XYZ file of C-alpha atoms in Angstrom:
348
model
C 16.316 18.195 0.581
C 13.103 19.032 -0.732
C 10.253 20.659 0.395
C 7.736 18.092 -0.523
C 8.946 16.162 2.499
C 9.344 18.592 5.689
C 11.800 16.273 8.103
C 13.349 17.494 11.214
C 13.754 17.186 14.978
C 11.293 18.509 17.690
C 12.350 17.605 20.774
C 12.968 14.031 21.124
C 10.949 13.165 18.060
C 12.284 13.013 14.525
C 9.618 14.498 12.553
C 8.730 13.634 8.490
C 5.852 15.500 7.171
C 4.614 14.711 3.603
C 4.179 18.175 2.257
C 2.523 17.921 -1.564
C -1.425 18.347 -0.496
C -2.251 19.470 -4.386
C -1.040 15.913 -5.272
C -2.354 14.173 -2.081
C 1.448 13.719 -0.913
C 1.758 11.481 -4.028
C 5.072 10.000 -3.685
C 8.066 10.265 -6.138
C 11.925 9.039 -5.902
C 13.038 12.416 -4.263
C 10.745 12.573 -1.603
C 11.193 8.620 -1.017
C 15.226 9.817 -0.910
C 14.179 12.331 1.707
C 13.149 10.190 4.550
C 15.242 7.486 3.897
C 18.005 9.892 4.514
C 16.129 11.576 8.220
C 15.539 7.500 8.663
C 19.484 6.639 8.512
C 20.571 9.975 10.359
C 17.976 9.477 13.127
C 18.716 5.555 13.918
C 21.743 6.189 15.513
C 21.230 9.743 16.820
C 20.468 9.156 20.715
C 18.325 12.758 20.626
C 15.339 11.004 18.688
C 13.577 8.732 20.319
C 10.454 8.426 18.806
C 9.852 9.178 14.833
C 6.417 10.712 13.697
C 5.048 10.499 10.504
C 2.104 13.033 9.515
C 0.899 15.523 6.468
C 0.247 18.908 5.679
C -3.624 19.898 4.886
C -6.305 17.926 5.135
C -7.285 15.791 2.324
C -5.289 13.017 2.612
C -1.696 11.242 4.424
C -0.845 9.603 1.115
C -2.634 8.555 -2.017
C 0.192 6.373 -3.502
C 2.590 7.133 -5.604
C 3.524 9.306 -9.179
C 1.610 7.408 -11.281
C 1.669 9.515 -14.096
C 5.264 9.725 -14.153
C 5.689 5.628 -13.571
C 3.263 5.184 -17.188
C 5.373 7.420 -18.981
C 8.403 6.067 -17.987
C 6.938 2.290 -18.554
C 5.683 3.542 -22.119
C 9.807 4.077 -22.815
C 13.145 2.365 -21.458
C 11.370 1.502 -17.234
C 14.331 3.345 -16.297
C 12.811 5.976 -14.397
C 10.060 3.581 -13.337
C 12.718 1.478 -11.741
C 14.424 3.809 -9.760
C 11.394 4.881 -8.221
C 10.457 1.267 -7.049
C 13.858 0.577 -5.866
C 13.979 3.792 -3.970
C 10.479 3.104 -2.397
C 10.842 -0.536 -1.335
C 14.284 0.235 0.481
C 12.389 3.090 2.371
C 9.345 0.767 2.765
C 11.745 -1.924 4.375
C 14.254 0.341 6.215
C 10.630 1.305 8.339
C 9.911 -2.444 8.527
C 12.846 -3.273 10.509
C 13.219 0.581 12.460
C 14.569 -0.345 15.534
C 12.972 3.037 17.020
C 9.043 3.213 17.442
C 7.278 5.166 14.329
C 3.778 6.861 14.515
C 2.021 7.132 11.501
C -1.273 9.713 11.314
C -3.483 8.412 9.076
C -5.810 10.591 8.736
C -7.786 11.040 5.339
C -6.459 8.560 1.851
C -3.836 5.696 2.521
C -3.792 4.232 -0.155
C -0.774 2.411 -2.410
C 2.491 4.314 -1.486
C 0.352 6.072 1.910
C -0.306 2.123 2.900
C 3.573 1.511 2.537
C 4.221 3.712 4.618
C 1.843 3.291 7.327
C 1.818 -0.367 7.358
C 5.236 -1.182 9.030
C 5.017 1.246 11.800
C 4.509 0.564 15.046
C 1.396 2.947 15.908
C -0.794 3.623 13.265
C -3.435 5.952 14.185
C -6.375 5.982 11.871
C -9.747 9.018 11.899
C -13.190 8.966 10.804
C -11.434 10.375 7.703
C -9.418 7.860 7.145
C -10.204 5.998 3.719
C -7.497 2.790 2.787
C -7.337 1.123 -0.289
C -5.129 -0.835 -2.491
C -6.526 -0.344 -5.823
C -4.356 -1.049 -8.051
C -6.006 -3.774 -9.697
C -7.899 -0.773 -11.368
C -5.079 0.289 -13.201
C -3.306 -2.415 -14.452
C -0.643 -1.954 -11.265
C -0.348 -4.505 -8.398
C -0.467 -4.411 -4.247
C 2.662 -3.499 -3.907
C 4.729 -1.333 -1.218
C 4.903 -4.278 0.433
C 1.625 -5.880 -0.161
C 2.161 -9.371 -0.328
C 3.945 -9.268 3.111
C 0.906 -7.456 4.895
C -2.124 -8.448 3.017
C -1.930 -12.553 3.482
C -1.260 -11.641 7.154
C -4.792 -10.033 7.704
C -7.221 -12.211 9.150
C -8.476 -15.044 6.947
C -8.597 -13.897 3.343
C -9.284 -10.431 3.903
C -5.765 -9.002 2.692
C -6.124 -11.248 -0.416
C -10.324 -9.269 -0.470
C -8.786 -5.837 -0.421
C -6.257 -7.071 -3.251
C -8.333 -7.835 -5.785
C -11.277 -5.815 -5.594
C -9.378 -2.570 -4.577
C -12.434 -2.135 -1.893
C -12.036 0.922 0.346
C -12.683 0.747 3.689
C -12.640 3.253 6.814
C -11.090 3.184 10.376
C -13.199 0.528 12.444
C -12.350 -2.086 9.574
C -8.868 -0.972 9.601
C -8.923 -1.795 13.446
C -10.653 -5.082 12.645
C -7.921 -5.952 10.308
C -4.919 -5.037 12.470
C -4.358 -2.114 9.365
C -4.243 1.104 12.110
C -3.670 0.164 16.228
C -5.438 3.797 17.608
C -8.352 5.637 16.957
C -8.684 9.560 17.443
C -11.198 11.791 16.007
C -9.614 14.373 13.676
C -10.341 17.207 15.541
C -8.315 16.135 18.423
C -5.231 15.099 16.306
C -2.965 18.265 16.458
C -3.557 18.168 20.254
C -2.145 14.173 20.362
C 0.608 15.101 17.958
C 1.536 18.310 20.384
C 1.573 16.413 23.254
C 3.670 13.252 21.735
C 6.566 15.912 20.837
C 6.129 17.287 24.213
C 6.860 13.174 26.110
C 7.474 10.777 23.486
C 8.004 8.192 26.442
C 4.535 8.486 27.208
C 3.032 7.598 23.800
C 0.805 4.451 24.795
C -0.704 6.599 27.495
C -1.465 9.512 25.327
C -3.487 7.164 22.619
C -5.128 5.599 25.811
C -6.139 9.461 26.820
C -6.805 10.389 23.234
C -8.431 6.958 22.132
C -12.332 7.824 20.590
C -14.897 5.207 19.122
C -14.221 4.074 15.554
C -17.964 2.428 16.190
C -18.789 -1.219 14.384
C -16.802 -2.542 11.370
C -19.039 -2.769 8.226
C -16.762 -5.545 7.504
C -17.335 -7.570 10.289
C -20.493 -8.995 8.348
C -18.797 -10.359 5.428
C -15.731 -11.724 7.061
C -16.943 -15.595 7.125
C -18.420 -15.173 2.968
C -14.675 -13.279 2.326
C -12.908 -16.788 3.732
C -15.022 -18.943 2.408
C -14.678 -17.489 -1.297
C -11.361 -16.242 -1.168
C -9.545 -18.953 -0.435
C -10.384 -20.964 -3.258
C -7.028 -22.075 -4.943
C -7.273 -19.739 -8.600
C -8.948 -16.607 -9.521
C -11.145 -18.322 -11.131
C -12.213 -19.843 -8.700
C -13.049 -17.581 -6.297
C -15.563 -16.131 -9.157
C -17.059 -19.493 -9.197
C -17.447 -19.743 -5.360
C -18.948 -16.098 -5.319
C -21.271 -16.880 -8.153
C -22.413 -20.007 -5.847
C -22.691 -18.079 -2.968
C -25.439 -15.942 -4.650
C -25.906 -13.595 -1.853
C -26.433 -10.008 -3.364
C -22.684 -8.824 -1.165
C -20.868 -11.662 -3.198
C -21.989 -10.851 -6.639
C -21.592 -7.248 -6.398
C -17.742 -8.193 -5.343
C -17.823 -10.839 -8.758
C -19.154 -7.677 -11.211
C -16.821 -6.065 -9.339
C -13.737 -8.263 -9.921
C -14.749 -8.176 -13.907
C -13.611 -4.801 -14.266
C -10.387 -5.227 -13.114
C -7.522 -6.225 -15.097
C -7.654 -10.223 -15.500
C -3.631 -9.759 -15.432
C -3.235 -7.922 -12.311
C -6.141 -10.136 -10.895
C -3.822 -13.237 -11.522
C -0.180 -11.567 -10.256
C -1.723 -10.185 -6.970
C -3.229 -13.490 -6.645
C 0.467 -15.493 -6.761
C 1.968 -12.425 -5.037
C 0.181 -12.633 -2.085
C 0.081 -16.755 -2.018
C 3.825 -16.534 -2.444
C 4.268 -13.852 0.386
C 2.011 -15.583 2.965
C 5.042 -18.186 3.065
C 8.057 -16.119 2.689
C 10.532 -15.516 5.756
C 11.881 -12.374 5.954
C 9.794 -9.034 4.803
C 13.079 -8.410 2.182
C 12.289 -11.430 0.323
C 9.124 -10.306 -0.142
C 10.620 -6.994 -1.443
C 12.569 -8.283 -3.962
C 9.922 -10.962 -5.494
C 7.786 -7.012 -5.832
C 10.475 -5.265 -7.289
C 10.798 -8.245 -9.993
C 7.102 -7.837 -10.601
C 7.123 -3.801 -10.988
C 9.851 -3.747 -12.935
C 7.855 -5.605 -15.762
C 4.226 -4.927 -14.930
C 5.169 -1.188 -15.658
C 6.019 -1.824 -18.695
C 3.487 -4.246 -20.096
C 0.049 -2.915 -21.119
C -2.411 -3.358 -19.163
C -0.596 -0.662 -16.803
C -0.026 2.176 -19.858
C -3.867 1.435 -20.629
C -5.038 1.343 -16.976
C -3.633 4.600 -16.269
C -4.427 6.178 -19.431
C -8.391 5.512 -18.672
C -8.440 6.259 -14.744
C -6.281 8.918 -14.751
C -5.542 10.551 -18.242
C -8.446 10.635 -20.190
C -10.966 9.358 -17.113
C -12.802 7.468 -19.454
C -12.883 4.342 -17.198
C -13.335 2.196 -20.243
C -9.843 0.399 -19.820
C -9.193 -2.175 -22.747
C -7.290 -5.377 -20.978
C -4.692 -7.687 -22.677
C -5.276 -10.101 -22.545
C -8.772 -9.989 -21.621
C -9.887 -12.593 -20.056
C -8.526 -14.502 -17.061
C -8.292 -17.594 -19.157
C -5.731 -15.811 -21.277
C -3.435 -14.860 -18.503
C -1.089 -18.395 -18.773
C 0.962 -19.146 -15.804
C 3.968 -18.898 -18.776
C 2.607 -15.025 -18.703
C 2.998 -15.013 -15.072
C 6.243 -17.022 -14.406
C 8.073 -14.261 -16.806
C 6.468 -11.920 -14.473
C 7.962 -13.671 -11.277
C 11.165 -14.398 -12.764
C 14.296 -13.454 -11.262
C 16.071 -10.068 -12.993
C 19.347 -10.210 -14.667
C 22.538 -10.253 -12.509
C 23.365 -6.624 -11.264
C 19.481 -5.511 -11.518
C 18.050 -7.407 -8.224
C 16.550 -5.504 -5.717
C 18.701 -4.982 -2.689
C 18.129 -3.772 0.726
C 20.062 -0.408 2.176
C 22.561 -2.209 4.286
């Protein structure tokens, strides 16, 4: 047990709060450990019938995961790094296929690890503070948590939008996108959460009673540009058809795209085109877990990290540097499968 995850049963709810608001309820391997173990005890247990997933404080349900801890560990042997993903993506995929309903709050950042979470609930209750974002094309990282299952399963090209330029968007776009199903206003949230411990059965007519106006998606605007540029076939080219496009949306989101690392650019890029047409959401795991298990330790990540969040100089040095550089040899050792024994695996 520990107390940076809070887990236990009020009435017939199973209850996992994320309790480590200093570090925005930044994941690690131990708190991952701790809800996989309420997950397993609760799936069987006929006195939960409902499983709620919230925070402590108010800045934020989940801003991804350890990162500093995942660059140190890359800088070395991975092995730490390792553990953590392979912790992570069996908790991320024991929620996908919960046979009991999950709530997720997510109220203030979801982003990386937070957007794991969230995304394979079945009620996913967003407020005007929410804020998602997958940004780790910033840092050398990649979508991952399950990324290239959910993104290419947004409408159009949006998932494959968010991706690559990390964009952060609020609730109404995350109810465009199918990201969050309910909308409440913050200051209404405890009183939802009291009265969904009080009659879990009654959940869909609580977020009916609760249910406020997100107002109009920003997004909605940019949706027809996002397919038409996004689903050119390379990286490249979706620069190109941005650039031709002209308007002054699509080449803030080309500058944009030039900051980010050309390598991450280029796996997110085959990991979501790979996911889009993969069966079952554990496939999709273990194609991830191949990629983290080498992205940590290559540079771009030490680097990406090291000017974000060590020395916040934002002046990251890529390698290569270019998207031209990144050779599909580059990314098919990326891809490849791991030596026997070292394969991702589901919790049976």
């Amino acid at each position: 047990m520990t107390e940076d995850v809070l887990t236990r049963i009020e009435g017939g709810v199973g209850r996992i709060t994320l309790n480590r608001p200093k570090a925005l309820h930044a994941l690690n391997t131990v708190m991952c450990a701790a809800m996989i173990e309420a997950l397993l005890a609760w799936r069987e247990d006929p006195a939960v019938t409902l499983v709620l997933l919230d925070h402590s404080g108010e800045r934020g349900f989940c801003a991804g995961g350890d990162i500093r801890m995942l660059a140190e560990s890359g800088a070395k042997d991975g092995v730490e790094a390792r553990a953590f993903f392979h912790t992570e993506y069996r908790l991320n995929a024991l929620l996908e296929a919960y046979r009991k309903p999950v709530v997720a709050c997510m109220d203030g950042i979801v982003m990386g690890g937070g957007v794991g979470l969230s995304l394979p609930c079945a009620y996913r209750i967003a407020t005007e503070r929410t804020a998602f974002a997958m940004p780790e094309t910033g840092i050398g990282l990649f979508p991952d948590v399950g990324g290239g299952w959910w993104l290419p399963r947004m409408p159009g090209e949006t998932g494959l939008w968010l991706a690559l330029t990390g964009a952060r968007i609020k609730a109404a776009d995350c109810l465009l996108l199918g990201i969050a199903t309910d909308y409440v206003q913050s200051a209404g949230l405890e009183a939802l959460k009291a009265a969904i411990l009080a009659d879990p059965a009654a959940i869909d007519t609580l977020l009916t009673e609760h249910e406020a106006d997100a107002g109009e998606p920003p997004l909605a605007r940019h949706q027809d540009p996002i397919d038409a540029c996004f689903a050119a076939p390379t990286v490249e080219a979706i620069l190109q058809a941005l650039r031709e496009d002209g308007s002054e949306w699509a080449i803030a989101q080309h500058d944009l795209l030039l900051t980010k690392s050309p390598q991450t650019l280029k796996v997110a890029f085959r990991q979501l085109r790979l996911g889009r047409g993969l069966a079952r959401f554990a496939d999709n795991m273990a194609m991830e877990y191949r990629i983290g298990a080498r992205v940590v330790m290559r540079h771009d990540f030490i680097e990406g990290v090291r000017a974000v969040i060590v020395d916040k100089d934002n002046q990251p040095k890529w390698s290569p540097p270019v998207l031209e550089e990144v050779s599909d040899g580059l990314l098919d050792g990326i891809f490849a499968p791991l030596p026997p024994g070292e394969e991702w695996t589901p919790l049976r």
